[in-house]
Short mmCIF file of C-alpha atoms and ligand atoms in Angstrom, two decimals:
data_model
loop_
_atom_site.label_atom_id
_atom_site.label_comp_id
_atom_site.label_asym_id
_atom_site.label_seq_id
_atom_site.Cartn_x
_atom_site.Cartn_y
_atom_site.Cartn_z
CA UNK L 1 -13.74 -14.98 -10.01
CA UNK L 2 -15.92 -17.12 -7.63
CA UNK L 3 -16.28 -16.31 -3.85
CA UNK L 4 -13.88 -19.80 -3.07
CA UNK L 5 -10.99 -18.20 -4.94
CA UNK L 6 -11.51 -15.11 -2.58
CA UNK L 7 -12.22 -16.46 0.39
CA UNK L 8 -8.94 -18.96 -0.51
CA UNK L 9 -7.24 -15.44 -0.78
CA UNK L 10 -8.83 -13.89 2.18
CA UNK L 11 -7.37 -17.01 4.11
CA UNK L 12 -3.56 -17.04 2.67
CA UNK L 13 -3.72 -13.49 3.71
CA UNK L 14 -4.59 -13.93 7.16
CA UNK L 15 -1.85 -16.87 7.61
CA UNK L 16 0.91 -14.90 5.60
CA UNK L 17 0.61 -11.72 8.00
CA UNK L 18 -0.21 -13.92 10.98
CA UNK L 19 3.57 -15.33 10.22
CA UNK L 20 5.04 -12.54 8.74
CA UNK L 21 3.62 -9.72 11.40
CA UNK L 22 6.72 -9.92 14.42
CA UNK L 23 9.63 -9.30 11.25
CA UNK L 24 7.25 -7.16 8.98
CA UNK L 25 9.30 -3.84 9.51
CA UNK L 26 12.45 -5.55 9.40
CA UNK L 27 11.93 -7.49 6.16
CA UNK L 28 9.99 -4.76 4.17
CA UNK L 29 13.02 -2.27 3.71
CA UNK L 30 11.26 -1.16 0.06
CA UNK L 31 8.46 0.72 2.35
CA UNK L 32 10.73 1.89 5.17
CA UNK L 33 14.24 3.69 2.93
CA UNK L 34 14.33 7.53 2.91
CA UNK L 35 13.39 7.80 -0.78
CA UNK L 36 9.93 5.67 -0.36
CA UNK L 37 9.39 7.55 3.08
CA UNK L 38 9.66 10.86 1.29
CA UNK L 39 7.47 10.04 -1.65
CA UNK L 40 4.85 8.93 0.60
CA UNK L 41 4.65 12.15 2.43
CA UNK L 42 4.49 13.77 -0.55
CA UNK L 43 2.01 11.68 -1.74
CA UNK L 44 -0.14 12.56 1.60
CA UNK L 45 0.17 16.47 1.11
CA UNK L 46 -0.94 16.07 -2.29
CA UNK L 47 -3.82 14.71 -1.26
CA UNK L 48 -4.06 17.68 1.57
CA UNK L 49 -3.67 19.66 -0.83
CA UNK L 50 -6.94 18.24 -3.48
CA UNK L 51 -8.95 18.75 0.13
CA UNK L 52 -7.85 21.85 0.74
CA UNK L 53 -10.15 24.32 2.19
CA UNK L 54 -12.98 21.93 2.82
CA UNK L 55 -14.29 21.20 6.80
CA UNK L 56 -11.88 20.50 9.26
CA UNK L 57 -11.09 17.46 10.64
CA UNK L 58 -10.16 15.80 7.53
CA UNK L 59 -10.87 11.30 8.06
CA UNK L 60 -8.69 9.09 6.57
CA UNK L 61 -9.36 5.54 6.18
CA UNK L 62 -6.26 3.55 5.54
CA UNK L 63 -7.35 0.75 3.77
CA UNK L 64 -5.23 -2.76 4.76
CA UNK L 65 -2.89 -0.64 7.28
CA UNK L 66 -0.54 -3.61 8.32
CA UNK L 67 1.70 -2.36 11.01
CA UNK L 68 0.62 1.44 10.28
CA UNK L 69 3.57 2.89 8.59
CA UNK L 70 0.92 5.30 6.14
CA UNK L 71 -1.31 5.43 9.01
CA UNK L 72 1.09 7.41 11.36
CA UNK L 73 2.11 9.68 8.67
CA UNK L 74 -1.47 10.61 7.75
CA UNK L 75 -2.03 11.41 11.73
CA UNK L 76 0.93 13.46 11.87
CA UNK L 77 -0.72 15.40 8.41
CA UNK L 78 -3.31 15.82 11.23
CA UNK L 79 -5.57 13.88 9.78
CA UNK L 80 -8.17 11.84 12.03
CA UNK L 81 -7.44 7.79 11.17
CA UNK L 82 -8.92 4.86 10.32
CA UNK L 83 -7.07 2.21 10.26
CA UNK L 84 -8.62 -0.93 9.45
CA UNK L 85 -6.30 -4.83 8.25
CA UNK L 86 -7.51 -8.11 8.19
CA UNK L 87 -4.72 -9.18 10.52
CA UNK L 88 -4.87 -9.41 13.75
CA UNK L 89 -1.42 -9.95 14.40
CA UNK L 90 -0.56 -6.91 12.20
CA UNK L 91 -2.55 -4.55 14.29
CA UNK L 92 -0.94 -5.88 17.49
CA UNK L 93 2.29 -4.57 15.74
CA UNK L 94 0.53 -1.08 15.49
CA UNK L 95 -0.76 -1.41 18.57
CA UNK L 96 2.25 -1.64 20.28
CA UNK L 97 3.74 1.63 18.39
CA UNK L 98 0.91 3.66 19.63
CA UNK L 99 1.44 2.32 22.87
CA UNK L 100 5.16 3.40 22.83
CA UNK L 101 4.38 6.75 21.29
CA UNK L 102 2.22 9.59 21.89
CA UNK L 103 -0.40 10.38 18.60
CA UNK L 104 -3.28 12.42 19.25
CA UNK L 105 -5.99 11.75 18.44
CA UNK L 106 -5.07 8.25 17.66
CA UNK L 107 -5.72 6.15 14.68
CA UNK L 108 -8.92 4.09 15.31
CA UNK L 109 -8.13 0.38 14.66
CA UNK L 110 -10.63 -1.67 12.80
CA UNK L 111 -9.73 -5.76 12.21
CA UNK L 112 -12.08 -6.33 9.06
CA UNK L 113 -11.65 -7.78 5.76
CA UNK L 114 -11.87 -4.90 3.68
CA UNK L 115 -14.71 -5.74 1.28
CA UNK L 116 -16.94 -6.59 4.15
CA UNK L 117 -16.14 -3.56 5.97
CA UNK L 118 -16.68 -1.39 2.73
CA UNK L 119 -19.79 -2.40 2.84
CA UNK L 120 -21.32 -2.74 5.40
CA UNK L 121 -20.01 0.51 6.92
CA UNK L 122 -21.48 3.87 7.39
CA UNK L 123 -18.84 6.16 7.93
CA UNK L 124 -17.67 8.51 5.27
CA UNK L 125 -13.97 9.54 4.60
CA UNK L 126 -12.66 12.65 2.87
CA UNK L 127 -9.62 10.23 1.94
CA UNK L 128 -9.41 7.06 1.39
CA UNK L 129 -5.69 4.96 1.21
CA UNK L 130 -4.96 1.76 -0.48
CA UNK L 131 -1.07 1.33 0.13
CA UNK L 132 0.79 -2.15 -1.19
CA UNK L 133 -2.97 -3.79 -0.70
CA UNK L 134 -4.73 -4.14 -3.82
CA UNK L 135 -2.23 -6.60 -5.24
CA UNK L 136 -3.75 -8.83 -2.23
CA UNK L 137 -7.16 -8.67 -3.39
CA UNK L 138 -8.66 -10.79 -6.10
CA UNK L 139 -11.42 -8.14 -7.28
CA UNK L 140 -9.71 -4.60 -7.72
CA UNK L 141 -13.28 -3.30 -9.95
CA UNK L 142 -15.32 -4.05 -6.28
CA UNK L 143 -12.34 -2.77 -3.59
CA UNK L 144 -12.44 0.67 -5.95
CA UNK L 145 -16.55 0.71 -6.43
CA UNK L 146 -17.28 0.10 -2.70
CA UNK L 147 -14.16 2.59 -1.73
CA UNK L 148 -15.91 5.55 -3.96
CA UNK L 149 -19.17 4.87 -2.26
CA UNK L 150 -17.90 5.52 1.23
CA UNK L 151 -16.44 9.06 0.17
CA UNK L 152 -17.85 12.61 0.99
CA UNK L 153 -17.65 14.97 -1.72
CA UNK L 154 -15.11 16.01 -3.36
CA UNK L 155 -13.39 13.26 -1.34
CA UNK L 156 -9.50 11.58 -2.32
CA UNK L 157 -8.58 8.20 -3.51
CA UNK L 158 -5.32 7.32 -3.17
CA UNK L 159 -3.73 4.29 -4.68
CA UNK L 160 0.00 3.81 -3.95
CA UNK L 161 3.27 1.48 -4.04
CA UNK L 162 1.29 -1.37 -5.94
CA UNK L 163 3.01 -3.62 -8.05
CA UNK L 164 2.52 -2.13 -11.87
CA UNK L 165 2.06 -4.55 -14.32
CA UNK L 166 3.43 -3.58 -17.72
CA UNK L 167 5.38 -4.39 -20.70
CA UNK L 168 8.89 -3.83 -21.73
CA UNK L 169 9.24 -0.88 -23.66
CA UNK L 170 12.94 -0.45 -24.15
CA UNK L 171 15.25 -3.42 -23.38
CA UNK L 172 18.27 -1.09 -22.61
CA UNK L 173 16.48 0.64 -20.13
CA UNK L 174 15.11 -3.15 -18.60
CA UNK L 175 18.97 -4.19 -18.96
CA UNK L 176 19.98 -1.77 -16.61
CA UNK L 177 16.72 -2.12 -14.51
CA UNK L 178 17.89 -5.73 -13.87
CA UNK L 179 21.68 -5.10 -13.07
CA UNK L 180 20.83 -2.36 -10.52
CA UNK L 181 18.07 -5.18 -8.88
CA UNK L 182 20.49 -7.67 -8.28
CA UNK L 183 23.26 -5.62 -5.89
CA UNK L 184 19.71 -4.36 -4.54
CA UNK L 185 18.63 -7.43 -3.77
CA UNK L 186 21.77 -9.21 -2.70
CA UNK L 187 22.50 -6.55 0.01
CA UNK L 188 18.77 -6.53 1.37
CA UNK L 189 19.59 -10.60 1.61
CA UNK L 190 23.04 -10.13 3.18
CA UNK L 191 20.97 -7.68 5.68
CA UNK L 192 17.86 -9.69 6.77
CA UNK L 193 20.48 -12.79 7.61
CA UNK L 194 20.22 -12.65 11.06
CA UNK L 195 16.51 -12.99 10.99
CA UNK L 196 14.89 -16.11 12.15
CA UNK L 197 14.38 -18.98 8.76
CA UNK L 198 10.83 -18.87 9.24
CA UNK L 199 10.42 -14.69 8.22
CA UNK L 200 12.50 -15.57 5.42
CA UNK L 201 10.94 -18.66 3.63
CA UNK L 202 7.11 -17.13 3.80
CA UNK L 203 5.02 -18.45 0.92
CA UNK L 204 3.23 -15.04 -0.62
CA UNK L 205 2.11 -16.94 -4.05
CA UNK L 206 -1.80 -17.03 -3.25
CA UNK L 207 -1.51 -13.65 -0.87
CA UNK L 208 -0.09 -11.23 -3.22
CA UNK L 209 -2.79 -12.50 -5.85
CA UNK L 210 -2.56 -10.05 -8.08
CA UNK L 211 1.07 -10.91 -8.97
CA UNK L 212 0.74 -13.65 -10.77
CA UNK L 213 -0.99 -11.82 -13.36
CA UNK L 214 2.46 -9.49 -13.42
CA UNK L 215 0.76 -6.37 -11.15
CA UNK L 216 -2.28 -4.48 -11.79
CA UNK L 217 -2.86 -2.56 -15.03
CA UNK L 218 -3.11 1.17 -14.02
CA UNK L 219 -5.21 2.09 -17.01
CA UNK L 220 -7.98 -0.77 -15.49
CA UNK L 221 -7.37 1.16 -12.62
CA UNK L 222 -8.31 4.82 -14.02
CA UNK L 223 -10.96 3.40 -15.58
CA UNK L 224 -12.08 2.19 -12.97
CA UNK L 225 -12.09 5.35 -10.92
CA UNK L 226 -13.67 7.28 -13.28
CA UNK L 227 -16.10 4.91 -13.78
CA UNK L 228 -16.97 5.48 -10.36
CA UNK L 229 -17.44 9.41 -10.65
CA UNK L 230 -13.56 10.06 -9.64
CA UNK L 231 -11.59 12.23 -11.94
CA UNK L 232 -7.77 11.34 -12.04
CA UNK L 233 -5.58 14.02 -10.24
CA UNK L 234 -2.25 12.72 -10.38
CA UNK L 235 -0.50 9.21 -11.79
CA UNK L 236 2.88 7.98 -11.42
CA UNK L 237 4.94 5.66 -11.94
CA UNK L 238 8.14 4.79 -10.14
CA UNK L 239 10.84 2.35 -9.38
CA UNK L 240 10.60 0.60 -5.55
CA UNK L 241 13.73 -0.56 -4.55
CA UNK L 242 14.72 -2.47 -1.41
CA UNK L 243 17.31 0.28 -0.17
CA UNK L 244 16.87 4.27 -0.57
CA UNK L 245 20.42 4.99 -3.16
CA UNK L 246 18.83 2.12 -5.30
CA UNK L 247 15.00 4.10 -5.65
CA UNK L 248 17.46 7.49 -6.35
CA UNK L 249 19.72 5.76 -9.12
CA UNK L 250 15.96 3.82 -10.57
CA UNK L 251 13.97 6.92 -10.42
CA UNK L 252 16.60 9.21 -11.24
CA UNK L 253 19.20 7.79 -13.99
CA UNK L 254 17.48 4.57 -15.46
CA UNK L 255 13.79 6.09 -15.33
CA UNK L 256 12.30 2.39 -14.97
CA UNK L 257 9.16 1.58 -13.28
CA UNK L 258 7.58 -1.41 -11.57
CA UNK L 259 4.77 0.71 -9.64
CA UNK L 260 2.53 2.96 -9.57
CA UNK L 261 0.29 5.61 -7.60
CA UNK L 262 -3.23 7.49 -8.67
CA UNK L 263 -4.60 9.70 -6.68
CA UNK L 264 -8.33 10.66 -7.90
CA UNK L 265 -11.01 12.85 -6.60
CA UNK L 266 -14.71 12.12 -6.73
CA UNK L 267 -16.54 14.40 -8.68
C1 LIG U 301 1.82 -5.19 2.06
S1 LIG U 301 0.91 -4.94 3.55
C2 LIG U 301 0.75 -3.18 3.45
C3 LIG U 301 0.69 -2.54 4.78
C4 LIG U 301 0.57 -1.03 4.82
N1 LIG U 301 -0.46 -0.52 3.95
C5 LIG U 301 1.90 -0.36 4.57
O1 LIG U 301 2.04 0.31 3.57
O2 LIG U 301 2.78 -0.49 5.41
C6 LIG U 301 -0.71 -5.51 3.12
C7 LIG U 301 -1.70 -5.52 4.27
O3 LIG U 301 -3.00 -5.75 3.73
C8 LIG U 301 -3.72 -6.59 4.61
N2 LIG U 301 -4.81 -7.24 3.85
C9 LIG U 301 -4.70 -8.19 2.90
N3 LIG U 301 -5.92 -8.51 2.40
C10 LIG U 301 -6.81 -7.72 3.07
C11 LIG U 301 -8.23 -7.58 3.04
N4 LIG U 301 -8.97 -8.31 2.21
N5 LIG U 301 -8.81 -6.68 3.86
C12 LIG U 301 -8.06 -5.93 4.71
N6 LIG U 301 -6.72 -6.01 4.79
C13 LIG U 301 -6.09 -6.90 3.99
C14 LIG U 301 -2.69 -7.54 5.15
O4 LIG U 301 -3.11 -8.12 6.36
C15 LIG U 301 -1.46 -6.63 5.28
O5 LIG U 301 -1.36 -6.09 6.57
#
């Protein structure tokens, strides 16, 4: 890795969510269905549940928060926010939710690239998120190290809904996993018609880096974390799907997976 291919990544980043921040909710139906919803509330107590019985006034830092879709569901788990995004544009989308509804305390809003602000901050979390953002990143290895340095003890990691990089184990199973994308797909397409050309032809091949390598390995990813001193609580992998009945019929009757979730504890 050299610093030009991040900061070349740090840039596409910036211009992607710049464009894509004013349709984000309305093109992103695989974070917004019931089923995704539901699994990352889950995901959320399980981590309430790891910090159970420690201080109250539990932090959060949601790590790359976009429009602040994990954000508001870790305030309403009563958890006091961070929520930091190198767009700008992003957090005016946020902005504009708290601003239409009442959270209390609300989420602080940080515009930082997350590396930098890893670093140089001095805050410490008792959990810290990484939702859909590490497949942005070029250097997963540093976004995990610096993350486990800014936790208090016994302190959560969470890693969720990034892109799981894999290879295919039965080719029944992938049969079916293709057949039940394409109806998926084709419906989400028929949906998002009305929205303007410009949400719709958005060029993510140098912001979602780490897709070009097919997702992130999870086991680089435990290793990783316990590298770091974390010891791995929970890992799962699921299907996403654009609509809710597809995630159900994925997760449910063909069992595939294209993602994954860790959540990790330090110590
Ligand atoms: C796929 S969105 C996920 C948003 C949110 N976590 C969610 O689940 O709704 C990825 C977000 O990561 C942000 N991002 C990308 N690279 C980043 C970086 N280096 N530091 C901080 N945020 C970053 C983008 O601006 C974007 O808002």
């Amino acid at each position: 890795m050299t610093h030009c291919e991040r900061d070349d990544v740090v840039a596409a980043n910036i211009e992607v969510h710049r464009l894509e921040a004013p349709y984000y909710d309305a093109l992103h139906y695989e974070e917004n269905n019931f089923y995704e919803r539901s699994r990352r509330r889950r995901a959320i107590e399980e981590a309430k549940r790891i910090l159970e019985g420690r201080r109250h006034g539990l932090k959060a830092l949601d790590v790359g928060c976009g429009t602040g879709k994990m954000s508001l569901m870790l305030a309403e788990a009563a958890f006091e926010v961070f929520s930091m995004d190198l767009s700008f544009e992003m957090l005016a989308v946020f902005r504009e939710k708290l601003r239409q509804r009442k959270v209390d305390p609300e989420p602080r809003l940080i515009c930082a690239d997350m590396f930098t602000f890893l670093a140089d901050c001095r805050e410490r979390f008792d959990l810290i998120v990484f939702c859909g953002i590490l497949h942005h990143v070029v250097d997963v290895p540093e976004a995990i190290r610096l993350a486990s340095a800014r936790l208090n003890d016994g302190g959560v990691i969470m890693i969720t809904h990034e892109p799981l990089k894999q290879t295919i184990s039965s080719k029944t199973r992938y049969m079916f996993h293709r057949a039940l994308a394409a109806p998926d797909e084709a419906l989400y397409r028929f949906c998002i018609r009305r929205l303007p050309d410009e949400a719709k032809s958005i060029d993510y091949s140098m912001s979602d880096f780490q897709r070009q390598f097919g997702g992130i390995d999870a086991k680089m990813v435990v290793s990783e974390l316990k590298d770091n001193g974390l010891s791995v609580i929970s890992e799962r992998k699921y299907c996403a799907r654009r609509f809710g009945l597809s995630c159900m019929i994925a997760n449910t009757l063909i069992r595939s997976q294209n993602t994954f979730q860790i959540i990790a504890r330090l110590g």
